[in-house]
PDB file of C-alpha atoms in Angstrom:
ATOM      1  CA  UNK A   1       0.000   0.000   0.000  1.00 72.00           C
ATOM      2  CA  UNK A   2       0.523   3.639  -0.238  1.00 77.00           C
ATOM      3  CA  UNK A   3       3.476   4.880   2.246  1.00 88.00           C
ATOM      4  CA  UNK A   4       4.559   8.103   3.356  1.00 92.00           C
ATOM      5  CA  UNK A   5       7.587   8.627   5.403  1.00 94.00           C
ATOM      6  CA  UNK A   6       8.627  11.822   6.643  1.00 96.00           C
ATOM      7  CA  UNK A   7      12.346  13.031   8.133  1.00 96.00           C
ATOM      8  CA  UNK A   8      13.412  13.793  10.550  1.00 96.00           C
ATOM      9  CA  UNK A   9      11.399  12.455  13.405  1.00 95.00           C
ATOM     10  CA  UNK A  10      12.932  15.078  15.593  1.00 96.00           C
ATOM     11  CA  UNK A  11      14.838  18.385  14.979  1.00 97.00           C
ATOM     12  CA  UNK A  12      16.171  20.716  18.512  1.00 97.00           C
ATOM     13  CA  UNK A  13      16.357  23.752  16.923  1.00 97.00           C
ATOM     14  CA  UNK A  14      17.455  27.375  18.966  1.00 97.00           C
ATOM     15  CA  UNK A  15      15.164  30.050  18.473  1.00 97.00           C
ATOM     16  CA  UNK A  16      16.432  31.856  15.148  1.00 98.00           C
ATOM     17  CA  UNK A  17      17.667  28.847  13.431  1.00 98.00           C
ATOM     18  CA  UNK A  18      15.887  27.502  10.334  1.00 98.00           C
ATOM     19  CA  UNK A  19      13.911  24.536   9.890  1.00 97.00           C
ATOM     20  CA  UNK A  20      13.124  21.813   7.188  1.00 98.00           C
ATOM     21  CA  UNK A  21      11.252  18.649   7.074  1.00 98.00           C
ATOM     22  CA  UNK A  22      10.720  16.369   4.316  1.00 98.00           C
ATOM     23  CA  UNK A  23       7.698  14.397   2.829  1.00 97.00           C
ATOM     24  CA  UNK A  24       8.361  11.059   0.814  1.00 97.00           C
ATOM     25  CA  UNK A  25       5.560   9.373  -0.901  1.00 95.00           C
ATOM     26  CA  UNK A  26       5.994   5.479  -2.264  1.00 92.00           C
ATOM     27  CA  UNK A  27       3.570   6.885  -5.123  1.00 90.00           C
ATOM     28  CA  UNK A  28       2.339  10.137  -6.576  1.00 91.00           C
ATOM     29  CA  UNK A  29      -0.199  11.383  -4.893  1.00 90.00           C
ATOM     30  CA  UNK A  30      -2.769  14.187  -6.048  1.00 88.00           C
ATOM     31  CA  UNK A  31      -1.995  17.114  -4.035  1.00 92.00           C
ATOM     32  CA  UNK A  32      -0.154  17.245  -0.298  1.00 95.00           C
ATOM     33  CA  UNK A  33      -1.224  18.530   2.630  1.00 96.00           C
ATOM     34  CA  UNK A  34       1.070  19.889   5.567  1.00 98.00           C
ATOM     35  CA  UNK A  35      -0.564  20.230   9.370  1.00 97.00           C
ATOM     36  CA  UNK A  36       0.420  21.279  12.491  1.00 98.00           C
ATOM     37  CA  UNK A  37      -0.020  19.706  16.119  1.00 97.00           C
ATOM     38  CA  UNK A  38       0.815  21.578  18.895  1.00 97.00           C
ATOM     39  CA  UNK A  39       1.361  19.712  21.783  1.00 94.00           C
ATOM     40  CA  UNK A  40      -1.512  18.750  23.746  1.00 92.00           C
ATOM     41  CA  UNK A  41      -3.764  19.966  20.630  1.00 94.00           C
ATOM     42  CA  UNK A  42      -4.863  18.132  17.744  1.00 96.00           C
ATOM     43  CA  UNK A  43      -3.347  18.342  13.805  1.00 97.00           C
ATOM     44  CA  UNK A  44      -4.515  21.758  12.308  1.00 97.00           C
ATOM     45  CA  UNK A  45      -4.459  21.725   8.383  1.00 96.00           C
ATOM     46  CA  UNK A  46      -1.683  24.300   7.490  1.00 97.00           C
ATOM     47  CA  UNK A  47      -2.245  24.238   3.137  1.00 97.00           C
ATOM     48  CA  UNK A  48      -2.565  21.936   0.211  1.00 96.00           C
ATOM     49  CA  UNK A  49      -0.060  22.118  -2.830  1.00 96.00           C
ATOM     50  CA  UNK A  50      -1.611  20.543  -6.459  1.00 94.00           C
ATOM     51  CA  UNK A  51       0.837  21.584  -9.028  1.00 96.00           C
ATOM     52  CA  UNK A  52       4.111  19.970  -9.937  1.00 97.00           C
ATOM     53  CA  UNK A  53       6.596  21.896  -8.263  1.00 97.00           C
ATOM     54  CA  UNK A  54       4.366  24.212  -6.586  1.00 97.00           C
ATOM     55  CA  UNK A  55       5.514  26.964  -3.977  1.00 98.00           C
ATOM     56  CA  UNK A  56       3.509  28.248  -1.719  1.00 98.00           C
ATOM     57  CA  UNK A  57       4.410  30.974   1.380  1.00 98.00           C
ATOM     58  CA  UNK A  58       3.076  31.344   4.470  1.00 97.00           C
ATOM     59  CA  UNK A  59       5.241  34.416   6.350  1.00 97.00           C
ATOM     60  CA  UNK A  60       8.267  32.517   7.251  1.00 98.00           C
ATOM     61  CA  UNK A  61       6.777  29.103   6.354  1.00 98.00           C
ATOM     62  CA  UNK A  62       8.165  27.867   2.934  1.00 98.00           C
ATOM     63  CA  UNK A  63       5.989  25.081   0.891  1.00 98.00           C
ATOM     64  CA  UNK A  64       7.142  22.888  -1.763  1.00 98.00           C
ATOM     65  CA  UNK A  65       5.825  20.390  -3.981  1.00 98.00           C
ATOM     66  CA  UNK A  66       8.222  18.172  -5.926  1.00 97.00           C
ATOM     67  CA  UNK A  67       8.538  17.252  -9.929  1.00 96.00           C
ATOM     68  CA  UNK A  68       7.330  14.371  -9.707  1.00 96.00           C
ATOM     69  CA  UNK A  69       4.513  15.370  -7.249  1.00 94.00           C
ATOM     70  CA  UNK A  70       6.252  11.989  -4.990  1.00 95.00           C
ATOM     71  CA  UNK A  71       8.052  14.745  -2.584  1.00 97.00           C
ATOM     72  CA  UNK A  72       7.149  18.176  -0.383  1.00 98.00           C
ATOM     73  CA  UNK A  73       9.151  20.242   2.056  1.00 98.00           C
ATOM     74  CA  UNK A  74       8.237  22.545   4.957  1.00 98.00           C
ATOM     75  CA  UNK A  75      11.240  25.271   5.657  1.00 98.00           C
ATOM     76  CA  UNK A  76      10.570  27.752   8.554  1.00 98.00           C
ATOM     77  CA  UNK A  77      13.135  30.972   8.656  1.00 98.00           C
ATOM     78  CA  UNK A  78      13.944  32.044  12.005  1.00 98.00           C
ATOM     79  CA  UNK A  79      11.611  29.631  14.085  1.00 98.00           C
ATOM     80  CA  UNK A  80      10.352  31.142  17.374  1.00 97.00           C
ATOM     81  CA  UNK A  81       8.764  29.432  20.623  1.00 97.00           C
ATOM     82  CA  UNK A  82       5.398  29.845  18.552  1.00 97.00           C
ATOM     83  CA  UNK A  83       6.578  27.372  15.982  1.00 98.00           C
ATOM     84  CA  UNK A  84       6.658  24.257  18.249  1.00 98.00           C
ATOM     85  CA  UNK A  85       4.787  21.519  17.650  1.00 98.00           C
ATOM     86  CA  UNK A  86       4.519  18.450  15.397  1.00 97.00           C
ATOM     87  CA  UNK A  87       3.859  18.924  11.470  1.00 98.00           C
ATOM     88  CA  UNK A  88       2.343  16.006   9.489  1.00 97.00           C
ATOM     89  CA  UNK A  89       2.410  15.732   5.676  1.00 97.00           C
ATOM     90  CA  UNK A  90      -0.649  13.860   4.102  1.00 94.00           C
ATOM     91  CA  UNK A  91      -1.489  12.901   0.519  1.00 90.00           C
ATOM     92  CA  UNK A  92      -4.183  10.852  -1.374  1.00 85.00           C
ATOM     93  CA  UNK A  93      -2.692   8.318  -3.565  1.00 66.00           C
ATOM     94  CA  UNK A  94      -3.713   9.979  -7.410  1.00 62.00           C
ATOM     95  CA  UNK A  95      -5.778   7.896 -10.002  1.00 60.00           C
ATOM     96  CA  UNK A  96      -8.623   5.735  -8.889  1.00 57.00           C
ATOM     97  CA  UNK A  97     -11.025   6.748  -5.893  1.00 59.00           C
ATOM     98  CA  UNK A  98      -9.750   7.889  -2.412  1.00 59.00           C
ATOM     99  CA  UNK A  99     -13.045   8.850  -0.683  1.00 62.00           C
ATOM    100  CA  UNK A 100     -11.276  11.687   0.615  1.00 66.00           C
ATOM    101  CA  UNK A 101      -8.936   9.313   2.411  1.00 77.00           C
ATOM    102  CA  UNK A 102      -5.582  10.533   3.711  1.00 85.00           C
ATOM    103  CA  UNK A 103      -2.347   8.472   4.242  1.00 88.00           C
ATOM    104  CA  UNK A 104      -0.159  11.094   6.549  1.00 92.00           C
ATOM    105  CA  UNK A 105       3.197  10.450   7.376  1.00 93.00           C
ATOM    106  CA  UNK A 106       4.978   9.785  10.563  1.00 94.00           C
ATOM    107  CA  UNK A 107       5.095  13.672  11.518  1.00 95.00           C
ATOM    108  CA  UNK A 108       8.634  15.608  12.731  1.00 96.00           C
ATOM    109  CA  UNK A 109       8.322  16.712  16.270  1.00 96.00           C
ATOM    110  CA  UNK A 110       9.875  20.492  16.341  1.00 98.00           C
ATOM    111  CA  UNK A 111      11.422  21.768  19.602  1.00 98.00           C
ATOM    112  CA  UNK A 112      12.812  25.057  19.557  1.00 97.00           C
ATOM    113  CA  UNK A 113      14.978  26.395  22.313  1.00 95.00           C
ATOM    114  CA  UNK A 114      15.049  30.266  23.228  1.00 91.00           C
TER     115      UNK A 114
ATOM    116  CA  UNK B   1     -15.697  27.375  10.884  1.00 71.00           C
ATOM    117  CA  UNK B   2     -16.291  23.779  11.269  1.00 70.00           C
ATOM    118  CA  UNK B   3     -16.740  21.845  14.627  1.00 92.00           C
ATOM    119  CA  UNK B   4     -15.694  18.369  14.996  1.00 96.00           C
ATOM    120  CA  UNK B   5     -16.999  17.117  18.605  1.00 97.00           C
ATOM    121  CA  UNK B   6     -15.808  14.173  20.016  1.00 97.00           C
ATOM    122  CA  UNK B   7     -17.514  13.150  23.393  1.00 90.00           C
ATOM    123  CA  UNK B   8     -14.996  12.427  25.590  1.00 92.00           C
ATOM    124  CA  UNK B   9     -11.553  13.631  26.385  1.00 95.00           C
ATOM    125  CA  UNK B  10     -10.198  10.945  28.222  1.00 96.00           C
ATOM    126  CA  UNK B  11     -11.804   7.279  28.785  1.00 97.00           C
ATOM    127  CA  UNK B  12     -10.312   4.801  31.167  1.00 98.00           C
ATOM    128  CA  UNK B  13     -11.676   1.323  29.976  1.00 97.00           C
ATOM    129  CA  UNK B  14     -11.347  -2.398  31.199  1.00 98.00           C
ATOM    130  CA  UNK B  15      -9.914  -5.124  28.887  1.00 98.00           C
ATOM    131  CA  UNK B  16     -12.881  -6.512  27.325  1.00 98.00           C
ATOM    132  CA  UNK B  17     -15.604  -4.048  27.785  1.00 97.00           C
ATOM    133  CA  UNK B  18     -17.118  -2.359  24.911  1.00 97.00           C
ATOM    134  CA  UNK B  19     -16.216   1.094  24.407  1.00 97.00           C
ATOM    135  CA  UNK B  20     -18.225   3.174  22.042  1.00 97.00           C
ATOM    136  CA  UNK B  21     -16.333   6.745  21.089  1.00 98.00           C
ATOM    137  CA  UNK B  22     -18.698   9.033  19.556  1.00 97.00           C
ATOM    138  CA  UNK B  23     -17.934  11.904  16.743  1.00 97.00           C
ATOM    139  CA  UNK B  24     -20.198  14.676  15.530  1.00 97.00           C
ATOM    140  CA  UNK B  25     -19.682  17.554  13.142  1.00 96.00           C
ATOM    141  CA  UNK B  26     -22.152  20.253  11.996  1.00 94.00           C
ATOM    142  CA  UNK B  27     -20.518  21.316   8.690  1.00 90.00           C
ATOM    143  CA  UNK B  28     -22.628  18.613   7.134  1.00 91.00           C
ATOM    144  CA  UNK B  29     -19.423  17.265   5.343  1.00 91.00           C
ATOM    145  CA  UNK B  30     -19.692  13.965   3.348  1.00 88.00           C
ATOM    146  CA  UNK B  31     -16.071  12.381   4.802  1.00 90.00           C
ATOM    147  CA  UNK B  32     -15.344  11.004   8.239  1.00 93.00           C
ATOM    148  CA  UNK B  33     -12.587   9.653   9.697  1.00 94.00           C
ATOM    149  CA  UNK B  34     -11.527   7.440  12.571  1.00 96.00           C
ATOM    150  CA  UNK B  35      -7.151   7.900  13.275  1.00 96.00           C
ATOM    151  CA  UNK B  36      -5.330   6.621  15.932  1.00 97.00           C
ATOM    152  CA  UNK B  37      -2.292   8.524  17.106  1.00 96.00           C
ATOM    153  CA  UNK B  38       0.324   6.758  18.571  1.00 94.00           C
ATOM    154  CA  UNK B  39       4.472   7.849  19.241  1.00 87.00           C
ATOM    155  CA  UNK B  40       6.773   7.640  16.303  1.00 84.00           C
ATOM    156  CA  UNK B  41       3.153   6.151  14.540  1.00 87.00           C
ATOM    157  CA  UNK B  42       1.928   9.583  13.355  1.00 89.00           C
ATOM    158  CA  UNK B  43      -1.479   8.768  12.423  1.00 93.00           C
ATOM    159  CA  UNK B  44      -2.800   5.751  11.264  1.00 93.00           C
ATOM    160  CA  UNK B  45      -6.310   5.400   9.462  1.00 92.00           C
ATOM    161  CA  UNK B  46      -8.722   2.836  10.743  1.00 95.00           C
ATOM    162  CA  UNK B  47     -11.955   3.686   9.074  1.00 94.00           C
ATOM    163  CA  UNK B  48     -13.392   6.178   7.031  1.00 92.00           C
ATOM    164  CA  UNK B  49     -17.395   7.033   5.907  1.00 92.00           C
ATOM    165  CA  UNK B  50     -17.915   8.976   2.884  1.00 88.00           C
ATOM    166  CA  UNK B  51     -21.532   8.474   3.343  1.00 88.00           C
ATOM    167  CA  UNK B  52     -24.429   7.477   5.121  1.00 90.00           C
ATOM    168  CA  UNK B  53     -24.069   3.891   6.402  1.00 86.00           C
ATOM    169  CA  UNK B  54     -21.145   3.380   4.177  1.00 89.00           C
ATOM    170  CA  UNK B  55     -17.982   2.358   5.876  1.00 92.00           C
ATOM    171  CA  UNK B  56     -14.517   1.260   4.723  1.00 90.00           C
ATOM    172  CA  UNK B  57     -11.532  -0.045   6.494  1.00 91.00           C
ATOM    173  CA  UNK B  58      -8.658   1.772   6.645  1.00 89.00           C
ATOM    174  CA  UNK B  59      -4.766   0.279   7.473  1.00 88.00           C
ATOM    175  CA  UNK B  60      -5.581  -1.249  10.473  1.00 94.00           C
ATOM    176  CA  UNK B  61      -9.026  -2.246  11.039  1.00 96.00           C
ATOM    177  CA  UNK B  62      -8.166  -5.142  13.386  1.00 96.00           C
ATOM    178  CA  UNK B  63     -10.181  -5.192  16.387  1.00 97.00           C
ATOM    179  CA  UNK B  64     -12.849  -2.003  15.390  1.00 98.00           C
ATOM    180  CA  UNK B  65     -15.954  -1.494  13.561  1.00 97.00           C
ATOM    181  CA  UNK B  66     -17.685   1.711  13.223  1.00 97.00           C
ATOM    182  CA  UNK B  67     -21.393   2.824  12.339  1.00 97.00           C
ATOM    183  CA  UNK B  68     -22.410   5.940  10.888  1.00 96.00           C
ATOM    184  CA  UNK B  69     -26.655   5.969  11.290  1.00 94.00           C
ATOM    185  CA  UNK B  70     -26.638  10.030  10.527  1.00 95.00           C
ATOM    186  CA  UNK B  71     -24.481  12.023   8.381  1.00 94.00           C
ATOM    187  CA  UNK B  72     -23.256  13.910  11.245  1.00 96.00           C
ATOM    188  CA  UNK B  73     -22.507  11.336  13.759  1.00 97.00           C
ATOM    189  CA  UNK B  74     -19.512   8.744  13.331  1.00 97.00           C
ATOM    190  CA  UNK B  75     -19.198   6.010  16.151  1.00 97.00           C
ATOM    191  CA  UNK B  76     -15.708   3.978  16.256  1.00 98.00           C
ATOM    192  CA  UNK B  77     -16.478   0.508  18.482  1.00 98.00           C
ATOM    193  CA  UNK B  78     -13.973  -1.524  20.235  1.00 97.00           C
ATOM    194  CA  UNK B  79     -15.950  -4.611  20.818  1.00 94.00           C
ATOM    195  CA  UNK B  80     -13.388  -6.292  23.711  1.00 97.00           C
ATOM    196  CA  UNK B  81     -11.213  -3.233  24.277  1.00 98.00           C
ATOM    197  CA  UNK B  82      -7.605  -4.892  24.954  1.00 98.00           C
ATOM    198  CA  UNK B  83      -4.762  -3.224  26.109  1.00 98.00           C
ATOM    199  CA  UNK B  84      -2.728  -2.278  22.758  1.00 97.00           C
ATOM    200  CA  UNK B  85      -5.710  -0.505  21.872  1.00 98.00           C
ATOM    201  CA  UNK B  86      -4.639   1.967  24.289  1.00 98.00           C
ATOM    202  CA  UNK B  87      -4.169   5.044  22.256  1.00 98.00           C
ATOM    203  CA  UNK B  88      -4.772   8.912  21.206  1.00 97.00           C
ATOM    204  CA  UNK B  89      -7.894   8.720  18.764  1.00 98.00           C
ATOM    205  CA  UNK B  90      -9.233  11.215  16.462  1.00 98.00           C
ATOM    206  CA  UNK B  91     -11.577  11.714  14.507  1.00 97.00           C
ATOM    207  CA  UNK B  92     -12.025  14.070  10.983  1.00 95.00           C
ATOM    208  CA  UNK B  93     -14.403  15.073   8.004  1.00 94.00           C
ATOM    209  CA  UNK B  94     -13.766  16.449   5.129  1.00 91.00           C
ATOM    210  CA  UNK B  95     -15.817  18.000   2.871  1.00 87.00           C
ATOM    211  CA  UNK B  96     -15.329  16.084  -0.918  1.00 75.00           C
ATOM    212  CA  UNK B  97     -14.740  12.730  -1.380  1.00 66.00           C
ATOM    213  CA  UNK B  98     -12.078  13.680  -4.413  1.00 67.00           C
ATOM    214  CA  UNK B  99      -8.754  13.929  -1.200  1.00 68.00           C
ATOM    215  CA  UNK B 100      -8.548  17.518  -2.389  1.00 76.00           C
ATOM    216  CA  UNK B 101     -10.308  18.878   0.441  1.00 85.00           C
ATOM    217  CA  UNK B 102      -8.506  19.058   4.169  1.00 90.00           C
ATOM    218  CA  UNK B 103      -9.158  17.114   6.904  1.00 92.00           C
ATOM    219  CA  UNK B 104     -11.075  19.073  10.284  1.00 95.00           C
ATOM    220  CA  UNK B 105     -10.234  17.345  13.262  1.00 97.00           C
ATOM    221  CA  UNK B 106     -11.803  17.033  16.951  1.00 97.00           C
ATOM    222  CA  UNK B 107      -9.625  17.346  20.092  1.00 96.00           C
ATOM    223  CA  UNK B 108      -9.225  13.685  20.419  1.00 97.00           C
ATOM    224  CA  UNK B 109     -10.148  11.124  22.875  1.00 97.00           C
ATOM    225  CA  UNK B 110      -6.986   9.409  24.957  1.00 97.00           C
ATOM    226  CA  UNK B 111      -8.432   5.931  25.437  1.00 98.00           C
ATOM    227  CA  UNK B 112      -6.012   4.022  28.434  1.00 98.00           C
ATOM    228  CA  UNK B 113      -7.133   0.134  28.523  1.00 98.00           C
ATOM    229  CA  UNK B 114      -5.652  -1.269  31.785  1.00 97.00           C
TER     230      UNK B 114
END
């Protein structure tokens, strides 16, 4: 089946540093989605990308969508406390029928010290 | 802005009792979702609706079923809770069945099965 994995599982960043996490599907999917767990919370849907190689900006968040639409990245410039949290990547395998379904990867836990 | 309700917060549970954890949104979306969140895991399907009465299994189905009588209300069962069922679970809808739409989640029930 359909696998996502997502690296690193944790980055200990200091406030100021820059961030990146990466999204790895087993098969192209349709569009990616990026959310964001803070701790204690529950995953908040952060954007979708469609297009091959597709960049989208969110202040200092940085969204990319790969070539081959099998990859994404999430860079954050100059993380702050605010920016702690988990962030997933999710994507519907393309072609045939997902029902909406979601595979999501295994998330990257960001800790960010000031 | 959608609301995804789930009833409880936290739920302490015997091994073999039936536990019932209830879900209700009011953005009358077609989706639902049943995840379970566990460390290192991310989140892992276990059933999805994208209609009235229709279910499907997700990637790990083992051990649940799930009935969805209304289009807002999504019920996950555990018929003989055990204890590796012990777990973070969430639940989402979405508005399209087409994977292009994003996933609204609840605050998530922590189920502990001692």
């Amino acid at each position: 089946g359909q696998q996502v994995m997502q690296i690193p599982q944790y980055q200990h960043v200091q406030e100021g540093e820059d961030f990146t996490t990466y999204c790895n599907s087993s098969t192209t999917l349709s569009n990616i989605q990026w959310y964001k767990q803070r701790p204690g919370g529950h995953p908040v849907f952060l954007i979708q990308l469609v297009k091959s190689g597709e960049v989208k900006k969110q202040k200092r968040l940085t969204f990319q969508f790969g070539e081959a639409k099998k990859n994404s990245s999430l860079h954050i410039t100059a993380t702050q406390t605010t920016d702690v949290g988990t962030y997933f990547c999710a994507g519907p395998a393309a072609g045939g029928t997902s029902y909406g379904k979601l595979t999501f990867g295994q998330g990257t836990i960001l800790t960010v010290h000031p | 802005d959608v609301k995804v309700t789930q009833s409880s917060r936290y739920l302490v549970k015997r091994t073999g009792e039936k536990v019932f954890l209830e879900c209700v949104q009011d953005m009358d979306h077609e989706n639902m979702f049943w995840y379970r969140q566990d460390p290192g895991l991310g989140l892992r399907l276990i059933y999805f609706s994208y209609d009235v009465k229709m279910k499907e299994k997700g990637d790990i189905p083992e051990g649940y079923s799930v009935s969805r009588e209304k289009k807002e209300r999504f019920s996950l069962i555990l018929e003989s809770a055990s204890t590796n069922q012990t777990s973070m679970y969430l639940c989402a809808s979405s508005l399209s069945v087409d994977g292009g739409s994003p996933l609204h989640f609840g605050n998530g029930t922590r189920l502990t099965v001692t």
